[in-house]
Amino acid sequence: MADHQEASVTLPSDPASVSAARRYVSDVMADWGLPEGADIGDAVRLIVSELATNAVQHTFGQSPTFTVDVCLEREERLRIGVTDSHPRWPQRLPAAVQQDNGRGMVIIRWLAAERGGRLSVTPTDEGGKTVWIALPWPARVP
Protein backbone atom coordinates (compact mmCIF):
# COMPACT_ATOMS: atom_id res chain seq x y z
CA MET A 1 0.00 0.00 0.00
CA ALA A 2 1.28 3.46 -0.88
CA ASP A 3 2.17 5.81 1.94
CA HIS A 4 0.22 8.58 0.28
CA GLN A 5 -2.96 8.60 -1.80
CA GLU A 6 -4.55 11.64 -3.42
CA ALA A 7 -7.72 12.52 -5.24
CA SER A 8 -8.89 15.87 -6.55
CA VAL A 9 -11.84 17.43 -8.31
CA THR A 10 -12.43 20.97 -9.60
CA LEU A 11 -16.01 22.19 -9.72
CA PRO A 12 -17.76 25.38 -10.83
CA SER A 13 -18.57 27.87 -8.06
CA ASP A 14 -22.24 27.06 -8.20
CA PRO A 15 -24.57 25.93 -5.39
CA ALA A 16 -25.16 22.59 -7.19
CA SER A 17 -21.44 21.86 -6.83
CA VAL A 18 -21.73 21.59 -3.04
CA SER A 19 -23.55 18.27 -3.24
CA ALA A 20 -21.19 17.11 -6.02
CA ALA A 21 -18.19 17.84 -3.76
CA ARG A 22 -19.78 15.98 -0.87
CA ARG A 23 -20.56 12.96 -3.09
CA TYR A 24 -17.05 12.97 -4.54
CA VAL A 25 -15.36 12.92 -1.13
CA SER A 26 -17.76 10.26 0.11
CA ASP A 27 -16.94 8.03 -2.89
CA VAL A 28 -13.19 8.54 -2.40
CA MET A 29 -13.40 7.62 1.29
CA ALA A 30 -15.36 4.48 0.41
CA ASP A 31 -12.73 3.54 -2.19
CA TRP A 32 -10.07 3.98 0.50
CA GLY A 33 -11.83 1.57 2.85
CA LEU A 34 -14.04 3.68 5.08
CA PRO A 35 -16.92 1.44 6.14
CA GLU A 36 -20.42 2.56 5.23
CA GLY A 37 -22.07 4.28 8.19
CA ALA A 38 -18.77 5.23 9.88
CA ASP A 39 -19.30 8.22 12.15
CA ILE A 40 -16.35 10.11 10.70
CA GLY A 41 -17.93 9.86 7.24
CA ASP A 42 -20.91 11.94 8.33
CA ALA A 43 -18.62 14.54 9.91
CA VAL A 44 -16.44 14.74 6.80
CA ARG A 45 -19.48 15.15 4.53
CA LEU A 46 -20.74 18.01 6.69
CA ILE A 47 -17.30 19.64 6.75
CA VAL A 48 -17.00 19.38 2.96
CA SER A 49 -20.49 20.86 2.57
CA GLU A 50 -19.57 23.83 4.75
CA LEU A 51 -16.22 24.42 3.04
CA ALA A 52 -17.70 24.11 -0.46
CA THR A 53 -20.57 26.41 0.48
CA ASN A 54 -18.06 28.99 1.70
CA ALA A 55 -16.13 28.69 -1.57
CA VAL A 56 -19.33 29.33 -3.53
CA GLN A 57 -20.97 32.01 -1.36
CA HIS A 58 -18.12 34.06 0.06
CA THR A 59 -15.88 34.53 -2.97
CA PHE A 60 -18.28 37.10 -4.44
CA GLY A 61 -17.94 35.74 -7.97
CA GLN A 62 -14.14 36.19 -7.95
CA SER A 63 -13.49 32.45 -7.96
CA PRO A 64 -15.18 30.76 -10.93
CA THR A 65 -14.19 27.31 -9.63
CA PHE A 66 -13.08 25.61 -6.45
CA THR A 67 -11.01 22.48 -5.98
CA VAL A 68 -11.44 19.74 -3.42
CA ASP A 69 -8.27 17.78 -2.58
CA VAL A 70 -8.43 14.58 -0.56
CA CYS A 71 -5.21 13.03 0.78
CA LEU A 72 -4.65 9.94 2.87
CA GLU A 73 -1.25 9.90 4.55
CA ARG A 74 0.22 6.59 5.77
CA GLU A 75 -3.28 5.23 6.42
CA GLU A 76 -3.27 7.45 9.51
CA ARG A 77 -4.47 10.92 8.57
CA LEU A 78 -7.11 12.19 6.18
CA ARG A 79 -6.58 15.70 4.84
CA ILE A 80 -9.23 17.54 2.89
CA GLY A 81 -8.60 20.93 1.34
CA VAL A 82 -10.96 23.27 -0.46
CA THR A 83 -9.18 25.84 -2.61
CA ASP A 84 -10.62 28.94 -4.20
CA SER A 85 -8.99 31.93 -5.87
CA HIS A 86 -10.46 34.64 -3.62
CA PRO A 87 -7.80 36.28 -1.42
CA ARG A 88 -9.98 36.81 1.66
CA TRP A 89 -9.46 34.17 4.33
CA PRO A 90 -12.41 32.80 6.29
CA GLN A 91 -13.44 34.82 9.29
CA ARG A 92 -15.44 33.89 12.31
CA LEU A 93 -18.40 36.21 12.31
CA PRO A 94 -20.19 37.31 15.46
CA ALA A 95 -23.12 34.99 16.08
CA ALA A 96 -26.04 37.38 16.27
CA VAL A 97 -29.34 35.81 17.25
CA GLN A 98 -31.01 36.85 13.98
CA GLN A 99 -28.07 35.83 11.80
CA ASP A 100 -28.80 33.00 9.34
CA ASN A 101 -25.18 32.31 8.40
CA GLY A 102 -21.62 32.90 9.55
CA ARG A 103 -21.30 29.87 11.80
CA GLY A 104 -19.76 27.47 9.26
CA MET A 105 -16.18 27.86 10.44
CA VAL A 106 -17.28 27.37 14.05
CA ILE A 107 -19.05 24.15 13.05
CA ILE A 108 -16.02 22.93 11.08
CA ARG A 109 -13.59 23.64 13.94
CA TRP A 110 -15.89 21.91 16.41
CA LEU A 111 -16.35 18.82 14.24
CA ALA A 112 -12.61 18.57 13.63
CA ALA A 113 -11.69 19.02 17.28
CA GLU A 114 -14.31 16.49 18.40
CA ARG A 115 -12.60 13.87 16.24
CA GLY A 116 -9.03 14.77 17.17
CA GLY A 117 -8.37 16.87 14.08
CA ARG A 118 -7.59 20.45 13.22
CA LEU A 119 -8.27 23.17 10.69
CA SER A 120 -5.70 25.32 8.93
CA VAL A 121 -5.59 27.82 6.07
CA THR A 122 -2.74 28.22 3.60
CA PRO A 123 -2.26 30.74 0.80
CA THR A 124 -1.97 29.60 -2.80
CA ASP A 125 0.68 30.86 -5.20
CA GLU A 126 -2.11 32.45 -7.27
CA GLY A 127 -3.34 34.62 -4.38
CA GLY A 128 -6.23 32.47 -3.16
CA LYS A 129 -6.33 30.10 -0.22
CA THR A 130 -6.89 26.50 0.77
CA VAL A 131 -8.85 25.66 3.89
CA TRP A 132 -7.56 22.32 5.18
CA ILE A 133 -9.04 19.91 7.64
CA ALA A 134 -6.91 17.06 9.02
CA LEU A 135 -8.49 14.13 10.85
CA PRO A 136 -7.26 10.78 12.15
CA TRP A 137 -8.18 8.01 9.67
CA PRO A 138 -10.04 5.15 11.35
CA ALA A 139 -10.05 2.59 8.55
CA ARG A 140 -7.42 0.27 7.17
CA VAL A 141 -7.07 0.74 3.44
CA PRO A 142 -7.62 -2.45 1.41
PDB file of C-alpha atoms in Angstrom:
ATOM      1  CA  MET A   1       0.000   0.000   0.000  1.00  0.00           C
ATOM      2  CA  ALA A   2       1.277   3.456  -0.883  1.00  0.00           C
ATOM      3  CA  ASP A   3       2.169   5.814   1.940  1.00  0.00           C
ATOM      4  CA  HIS A   4       0.223   8.579   0.280  1.00  0.00           C
ATOM      5  CA  GLN A   5      -2.956   8.603  -1.796  1.00  0.00           C
ATOM      6  CA  GLU A   6      -4.546  11.637  -3.416  1.00  0.00           C
ATOM      7  CA  ALA A   7      -7.719  12.517  -5.244  1.00  0.00           C
ATOM      8  CA  SER A   8      -8.886  15.873  -6.547  1.00  0.00           C
ATOM      9  CA  VAL A   9     -11.843  17.434  -8.311  1.00  0.00           C
ATOM     10  CA  THR A  10     -12.434  20.971  -9.599  1.00  0.00           C
ATOM     11  CA  LEU A  11     -16.011  22.187  -9.722  1.00  0.00           C
ATOM     12  CA  PRO A  12     -17.764  25.384 -10.828  1.00  0.00           C
ATOM     13  CA  SER A  13     -18.570  27.866  -8.056  1.00  0.00           C
ATOM     14  CA  ASP A  14     -22.241  27.057  -8.200  1.00  0.00           C
ATOM     15  CA  PRO A  15     -24.567  25.927  -5.394  1.00  0.00           C
ATOM     16  CA  ALA A  16     -25.155  22.591  -7.187  1.00  0.00           C
ATOM     17  CA  SER A  17     -21.439  21.859  -6.830  1.00  0.00           C
ATOM     18  CA  VAL A  18     -21.727  21.593  -3.043  1.00  0.00           C
ATOM     19  CA  SER A  19     -23.552  18.268  -3.240  1.00  0.00           C
ATOM     20  CA  ALA A  20     -21.185  17.112  -6.021  1.00  0.00           C
ATOM     21  CA  ALA A  21     -18.188  17.844  -3.762  1.00  0.00           C
ATOM     22  CA  ARG A  22     -19.779  15.985  -0.866  1.00  0.00           C
ATOM     23  CA  ARG A  23     -20.564  12.963  -3.086  1.00  0.00           C
ATOM     24  CA  TYR A  24     -17.050  12.969  -4.542  1.00  0.00           C
ATOM     25  CA  VAL A  25     -15.359  12.922  -1.125  1.00  0.00           C
ATOM     26  CA  SER A  26     -17.757  10.264   0.114  1.00  0.00           C
ATOM     27  CA  ASP A  27     -16.939   8.029  -2.885  1.00  0.00           C
ATOM     28  CA  VAL A  28     -13.186   8.545  -2.398  1.00  0.00           C
ATOM     29  CA  MET A  29     -13.402   7.622   1.289  1.00  0.00           C
ATOM     30  CA  ALA A  30     -15.357   4.476   0.406  1.00  0.00           C
ATOM     31  CA  ASP A  31     -12.728   3.541  -2.188  1.00  0.00           C
ATOM     32  CA  TRP A  32     -10.067   3.983   0.499  1.00  0.00           C
ATOM     33  CA  GLY A  33     -11.826   1.568   2.849  1.00  0.00           C
ATOM     34  CA  LEU A  34     -14.042   3.684   5.083  1.00  0.00           C
ATOM     35  CA  PRO A  35     -16.923   1.437   6.140  1.00  0.00           C
ATOM     36  CA  GLU A  36     -20.422   2.560   5.232  1.00  0.00           C
ATOM     37  CA  GLY A  37     -22.070   4.281   8.191  1.00  0.00           C
ATOM     38  CA  ALA A  38     -18.768   5.229   9.879  1.00  0.00           C
ATOM     39  CA  ASP A  39     -19.296   8.222  12.152  1.00  0.00           C
ATOM     40  CA  ILE A  40     -16.348  10.108  10.700  1.00  0.00           C
ATOM     41  CA  GLY A  41     -17.932   9.861   7.238  1.00  0.00           C
ATOM     42  CA  ASP A  42     -20.907  11.940   8.335  1.00  0.00           C
ATOM     43  CA  ALA A  43     -18.619  14.539   9.911  1.00  0.00           C
ATOM     44  CA  VAL A  44     -16.443  14.742   6.796  1.00  0.00           C
ATOM     45  CA  ARG A  45     -19.477  15.147   4.533  1.00  0.00           C
ATOM     46  CA  LEU A  46     -20.744  18.012   6.690  1.00  0.00           C
ATOM     47  CA  ILE A  47     -17.297  19.639   6.747  1.00  0.00           C
ATOM     48  CA  VAL A  48     -17.003  19.381   2.956  1.00  0.00           C
ATOM     49  CA  SER A  49     -20.486  20.856   2.573  1.00  0.00           C
ATOM     50  CA  GLU A  50     -19.570  23.827   4.754  1.00  0.00           C
ATOM     51  CA  LEU A  51     -16.222  24.425   3.036  1.00  0.00           C
ATOM     52  CA  ALA A  52     -17.704  24.108  -0.464  1.00  0.00           C
ATOM     53  CA  THR A  53     -20.572  26.411   0.478  1.00  0.00           C
ATOM     54  CA  ASN A  54     -18.057  28.989   1.700  1.00  0.00           C
ATOM     55  CA  ALA A  55     -16.131  28.688  -1.572  1.00  0.00           C
ATOM     56  CA  VAL A  56     -19.329  29.331  -3.533  1.00  0.00           C
ATOM     57  CA  GLN A  57     -20.970  32.014  -1.364  1.00  0.00           C
ATOM     58  CA  HIS A  58     -18.115  34.057   0.057  1.00  0.00           C
ATOM     59  CA  THR A  59     -15.882  34.534  -2.968  1.00  0.00           C
ATOM     60  CA  PHE A  60     -18.276  37.098  -4.438  1.00  0.00           C
ATOM     61  CA  GLY A  61     -17.937  35.737  -7.975  1.00  0.00           C
ATOM     62  CA  GLN A  62     -14.143  36.194  -7.952  1.00  0.00           C
ATOM     63  CA  SER A  63     -13.492  32.447  -7.956  1.00  0.00           C
ATOM     64  CA  PRO A  64     -15.180  30.762 -10.931  1.00  0.00           C
ATOM     65  CA  THR A  65     -14.187  27.311  -9.631  1.00  0.00           C
ATOM     66  CA  PHE A  66     -13.083  25.608  -6.448  1.00  0.00           C
ATOM     67  CA  THR A  67     -11.006  22.483  -5.978  1.00  0.00           C
ATOM     68  CA  VAL A  68     -11.436  19.739  -3.418  1.00  0.00           C
ATOM     69  CA  ASP A  69      -8.268  17.780  -2.583  1.00  0.00           C
ATOM     70  CA  VAL A  70      -8.428  14.582  -0.559  1.00  0.00           C
ATOM     71  CA  CYS A  71      -5.210  13.032   0.783  1.00  0.00           C
ATOM     72  CA  LEU A  72      -4.648   9.942   2.870  1.00  0.00           C
ATOM     73  CA  GLU A  73      -1.252   9.899   4.551  1.00  0.00           C
ATOM     74  CA  ARG A  74       0.218   6.589   5.767  1.00  0.00           C
ATOM     75  CA  GLU A  75      -3.279   5.226   6.423  1.00  0.00           C
ATOM     76  CA  GLU A  76      -3.267   7.451   9.514  1.00  0.00           C
ATOM     77  CA  ARG A  77      -4.467  10.915   8.570  1.00  0.00           C
ATOM     78  CA  LEU A  78      -7.114  12.190   6.181  1.00  0.00           C
ATOM     79  CA  ARG A  79      -6.579  15.700   4.844  1.00  0.00           C
ATOM     80  CA  ILE A  80      -9.233  17.541   2.887  1.00  0.00           C
ATOM     81  CA  GLY A  81      -8.603  20.933   1.341  1.00  0.00           C
ATOM     82  CA  VAL A  82     -10.963  23.266  -0.459  1.00  0.00           C
ATOM     83  CA  THR A  83      -9.183  25.835  -2.612  1.00  0.00           C
ATOM     84  CA  ASP A  84     -10.621  28.943  -4.201  1.00  0.00           C
ATOM     85  CA  SER A  85      -8.993  31.930  -5.865  1.00  0.00           C
ATOM     86  CA  HIS A  86     -10.461  34.641  -3.619  1.00  0.00           C
ATOM     87  CA  PRO A  87      -7.801  36.281  -1.424  1.00  0.00           C
ATOM     88  CA  ARG A  88      -9.982  36.811   1.665  1.00  0.00           C
ATOM     89  CA  TRP A  89      -9.463  34.170   4.330  1.00  0.00           C
ATOM     90  CA  PRO A  90     -12.412  32.800   6.293  1.00  0.00           C
ATOM     91  CA  GLN A  91     -13.443  34.822   9.286  1.00  0.00           C
ATOM     92  CA  ARG A  92     -15.438  33.885  12.315  1.00  0.00           C
ATOM     93  CA  LEU A  93     -18.403  36.208  12.312  1.00  0.00           C
ATOM     94  CA  PRO A  94     -20.189  37.306  15.464  1.00  0.00           C
ATOM     95  CA  ALA A  95     -23.124  34.988  16.080  1.00  0.00           C
ATOM     96  CA  ALA A  96     -26.043  37.384  16.268  1.00  0.00           C
ATOM     97  CA  VAL A  97     -29.341  35.808  17.254  1.00  0.00           C
ATOM     98  CA  GLN A  98     -31.015  36.847  13.982  1.00  0.00           C
ATOM     99  CA  GLN A  99     -28.071  35.830  11.796  1.00  0.00           C
ATOM    100  CA  ASP A 100     -28.799  33.004   9.345  1.00  0.00           C
ATOM    101  CA  ASN A 101     -25.177  32.309   8.402  1.00  0.00           C
ATOM    102  CA  GLY A 102     -21.616  32.901   9.546  1.00  0.00           C
ATOM    103  CA  ARG A 103     -21.296  29.875  11.796  1.00  0.00           C
ATOM    104  CA  GLY A 104     -19.758  27.474   9.258  1.00  0.00           C
ATOM    105  CA  MET A 105     -16.181  27.858  10.444  1.00  0.00           C
ATOM    106  CA  VAL A 106     -17.276  27.367  14.046  1.00  0.00           C
ATOM    107  CA  ILE A 107     -19.051  24.150  13.045  1.00  0.00           C
ATOM    108  CA  ILE A 108     -16.023  22.934  11.077  1.00  0.00           C
ATOM    109  CA  ARG A 109     -13.593  23.636  13.938  1.00  0.00           C
ATOM    110  CA  TRP A 110     -15.889  21.911  16.414  1.00  0.00           C
ATOM    111  CA  LEU A 111     -16.355  18.818  14.237  1.00  0.00           C
ATOM    112  CA  ALA A 112     -12.612  18.568  13.627  1.00  0.00           C
ATOM    113  CA  ALA A 113     -11.688  19.022  17.281  1.00  0.00           C
ATOM    114  CA  GLU A 114     -14.306  16.492  18.399  1.00  0.00           C
ATOM    115  CA  ARG A 115     -12.601  13.873  16.238  1.00  0.00           C
ATOM    116  CA  GLY A 116      -9.028  14.774  17.168  1.00  0.00           C
ATOM    117  CA  GLY A 117      -8.366  16.872  14.082  1.00  0.00           C
ATOM    118  CA  ARG A 118      -7.585  20.446  13.219  1.00  0.00           C
ATOM    119  CA  LEU A 119      -8.274  23.173  10.688  1.00  0.00           C
ATOM    120  CA  SER A 120      -5.701  25.323   8.927  1.00  0.00           C
ATOM    121  CA  VAL A 121      -5.594  27.823   6.073  1.00  0.00           C
ATOM    122  CA  THR A 122      -2.738  28.216   3.605  1.00  0.00           C
ATOM    123  CA  PRO A 123      -2.256  30.743   0.803  1.00  0.00           C
ATOM    124  CA  THR A 124      -1.974  29.603  -2.800  1.00  0.00           C
ATOM    125  CA  ASP A 125       0.677  30.856  -5.202  1.00  0.00           C
ATOM    126  CA  GLU A 126      -2.110  32.451  -7.266  1.00  0.00           C
ATOM    127  CA  GLY A 127      -3.340  34.619  -4.376  1.00  0.00           C
ATOM    128  CA  GLY A 128      -6.225  32.468  -3.164  1.00  0.00           C
ATOM    129  CA  LYS A 129      -6.328  30.100  -0.221  1.00  0.00           C
ATOM    130  CA  THR A 130      -6.893  26.499   0.770  1.00  0.00           C
ATOM    131  CA  VAL A 131      -8.854  25.663   3.891  1.00  0.00           C
ATOM    132  CA  TRP A 132      -7.563  22.316   5.184  1.00  0.00           C
ATOM    133  CA  ILE A 133      -9.044  19.907   7.640  1.00  0.00           C
ATOM    134  CA  ALA A 134      -6.909  17.058   9.024  1.00  0.00           C
ATOM    135  CA  LEU A 135      -8.485  14.129  10.845  1.00  0.00           C
ATOM    136  CA  PRO A 136      -7.262  10.776  12.147  1.00  0.00           C
ATOM    137  CA  TRP A 137      -8.178   8.007   9.673  1.00  0.00           C
ATOM    138  CA  PRO A 138     -10.045   5.151  11.347  1.00  0.00           C
ATOM    139  CA  ALA A 139     -10.053   2.592   8.546  1.00  0.00           C
ATOM    140  CA  ARG A 140      -7.418   0.269   7.174  1.00  0.00           C
ATOM    141  CA  VAL A 141      -7.073   0.735   3.440  1.00  0.00           C
ATOM    142  CA  PRO A 142      -7.615  -2.452   1.409  1.00  0.00           C
TER     143      PRO A 142
END
